[in-house]
GROMACS .gro file of C-alpha atoms in nm:
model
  114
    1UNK     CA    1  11.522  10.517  13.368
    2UNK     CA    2  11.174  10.435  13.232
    3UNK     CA    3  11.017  10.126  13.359
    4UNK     CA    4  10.678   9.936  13.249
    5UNK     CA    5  10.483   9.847  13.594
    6UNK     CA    6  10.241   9.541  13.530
    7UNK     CA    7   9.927   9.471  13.745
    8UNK     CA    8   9.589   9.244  13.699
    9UNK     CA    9   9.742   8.930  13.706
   10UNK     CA   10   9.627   8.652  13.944
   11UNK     CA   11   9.437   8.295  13.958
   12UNK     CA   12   9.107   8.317  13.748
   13UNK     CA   13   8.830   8.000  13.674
   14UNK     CA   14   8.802   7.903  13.319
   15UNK     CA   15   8.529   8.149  13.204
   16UNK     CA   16   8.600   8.415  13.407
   17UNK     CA   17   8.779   8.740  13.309
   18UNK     CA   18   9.068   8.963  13.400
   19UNK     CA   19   9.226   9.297  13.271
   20UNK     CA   20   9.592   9.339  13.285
   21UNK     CA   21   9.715   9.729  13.292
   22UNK     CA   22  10.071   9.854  13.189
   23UNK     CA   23  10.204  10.167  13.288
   24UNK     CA   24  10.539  10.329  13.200
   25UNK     CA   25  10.705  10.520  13.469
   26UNK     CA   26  10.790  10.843  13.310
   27UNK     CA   27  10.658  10.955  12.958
   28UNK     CA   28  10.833  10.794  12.658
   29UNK     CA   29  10.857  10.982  12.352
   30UNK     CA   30  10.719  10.885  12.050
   31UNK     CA   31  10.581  10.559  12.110
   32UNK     CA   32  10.542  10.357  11.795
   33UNK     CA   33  10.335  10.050  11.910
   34UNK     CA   34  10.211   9.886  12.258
   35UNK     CA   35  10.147   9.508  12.289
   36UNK     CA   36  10.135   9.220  12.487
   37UNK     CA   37  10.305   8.849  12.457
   38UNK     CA   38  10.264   8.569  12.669
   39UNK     CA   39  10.530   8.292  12.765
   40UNK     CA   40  10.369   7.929  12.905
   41UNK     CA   41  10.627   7.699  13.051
   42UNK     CA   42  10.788   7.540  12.771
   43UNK     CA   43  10.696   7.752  12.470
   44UNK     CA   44  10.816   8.041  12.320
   45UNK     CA   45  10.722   8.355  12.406
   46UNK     CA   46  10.433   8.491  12.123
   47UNK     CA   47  10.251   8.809  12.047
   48UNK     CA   48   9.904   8.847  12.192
   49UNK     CA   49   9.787   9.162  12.080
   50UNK     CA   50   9.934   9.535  11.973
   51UNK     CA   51   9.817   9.829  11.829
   52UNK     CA   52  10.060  10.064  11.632
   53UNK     CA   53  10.062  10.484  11.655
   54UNK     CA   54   9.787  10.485  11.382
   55UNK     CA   55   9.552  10.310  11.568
   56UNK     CA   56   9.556   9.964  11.399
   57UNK     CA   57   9.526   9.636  11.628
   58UNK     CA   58   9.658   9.268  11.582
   59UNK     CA   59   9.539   9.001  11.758
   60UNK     CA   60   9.643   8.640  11.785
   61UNK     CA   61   9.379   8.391  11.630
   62UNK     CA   62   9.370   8.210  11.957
   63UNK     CA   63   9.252   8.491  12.132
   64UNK     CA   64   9.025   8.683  11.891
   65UNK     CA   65   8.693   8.800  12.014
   66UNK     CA   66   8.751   8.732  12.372
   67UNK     CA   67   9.088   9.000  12.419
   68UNK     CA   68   9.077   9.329  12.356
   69UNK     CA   69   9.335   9.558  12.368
   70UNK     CA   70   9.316   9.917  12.454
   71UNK     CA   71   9.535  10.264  12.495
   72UNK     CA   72   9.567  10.580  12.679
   73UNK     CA   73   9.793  10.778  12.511
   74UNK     CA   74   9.824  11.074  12.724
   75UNK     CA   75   9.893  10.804  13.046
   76UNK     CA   76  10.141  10.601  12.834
   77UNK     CA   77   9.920  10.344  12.915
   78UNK     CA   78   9.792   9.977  12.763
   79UNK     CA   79   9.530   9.740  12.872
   80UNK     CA   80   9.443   9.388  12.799
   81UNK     CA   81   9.078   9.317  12.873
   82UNK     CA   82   9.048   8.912  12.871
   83UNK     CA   83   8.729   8.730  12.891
   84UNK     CA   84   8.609   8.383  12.852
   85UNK     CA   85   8.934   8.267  12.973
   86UNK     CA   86   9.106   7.901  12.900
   87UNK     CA   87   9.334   7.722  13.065
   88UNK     CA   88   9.570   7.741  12.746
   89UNK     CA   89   9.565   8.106  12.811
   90UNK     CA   90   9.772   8.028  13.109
   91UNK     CA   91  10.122   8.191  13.064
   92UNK     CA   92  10.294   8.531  13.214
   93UNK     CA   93  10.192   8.787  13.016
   94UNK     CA   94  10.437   9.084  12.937
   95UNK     CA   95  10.353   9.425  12.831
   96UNK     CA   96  10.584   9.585  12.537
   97UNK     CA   97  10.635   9.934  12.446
   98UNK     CA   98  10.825   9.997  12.093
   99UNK     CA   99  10.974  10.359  12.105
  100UNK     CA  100  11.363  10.476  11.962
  101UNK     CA  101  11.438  10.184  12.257
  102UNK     CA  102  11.232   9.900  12.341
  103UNK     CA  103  11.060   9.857  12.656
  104UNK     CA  104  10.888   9.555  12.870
  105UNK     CA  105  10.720   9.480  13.161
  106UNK     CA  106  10.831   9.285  13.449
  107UNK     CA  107  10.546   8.991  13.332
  108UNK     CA  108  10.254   8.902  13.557
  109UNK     CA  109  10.149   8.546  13.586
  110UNK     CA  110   9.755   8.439  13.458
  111UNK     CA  111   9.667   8.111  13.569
  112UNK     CA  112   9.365   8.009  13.405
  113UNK     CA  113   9.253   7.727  13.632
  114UNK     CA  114   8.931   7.499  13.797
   0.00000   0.00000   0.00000
């Protein structure tokens, strides 16, 4: 059984950064793309950033030029830097690994708060 283990989360001023790691458990072949969505309370969950096998990145327009999302391959590993935070960025955020199967973390709550 492979599992995604989340960490970084917590309670953060507006302004103020955090950097959310994923880890997978055990080595997953052939890993396609990593990413991260977000859920706030009442909306639907929606892509933050990925980057596919080849290296390219996506990023939602709300949170270009303040996320930036990163890899280690070798570690089956993905980051999500996240700077000059808002409160709209409040929402648990859930790593996602695309392989033959699809994998996600367990979410970690960011609350983006004064």
């Amino acid at each position: 059984q492979v599992q995604l283990v989340e960490s970084g989360g917590g309670l953060v001023q507006p302004g103020g950064s955090l950097r959310l790691s994923c880890a997978a458990s055990r080595s997953i072949f052939n890993i396609k793309i990593m990413g991260w969505y977000r859920q706030a309370p009442g909306k639907q969950r929606e892509l933050v950033a990925g980057i596919v096998s080849g290296g390219s990145i996506n990023y939602a327009d709300s949170v270009k030029g303040r996320f930036t999302i990163s890899r280690d391959n070798a570690k089956n590993t993905v980051y999500l830097q996240m700077s000059s935070l808002k409160p709209e960025d409040t929402a648990v955020y859930y790593c996602y690994f695309r392989a033959y199967n699809d994998y996600w973390g367990q979410g970690t709550q960011v609350t983006v708060s004064s």
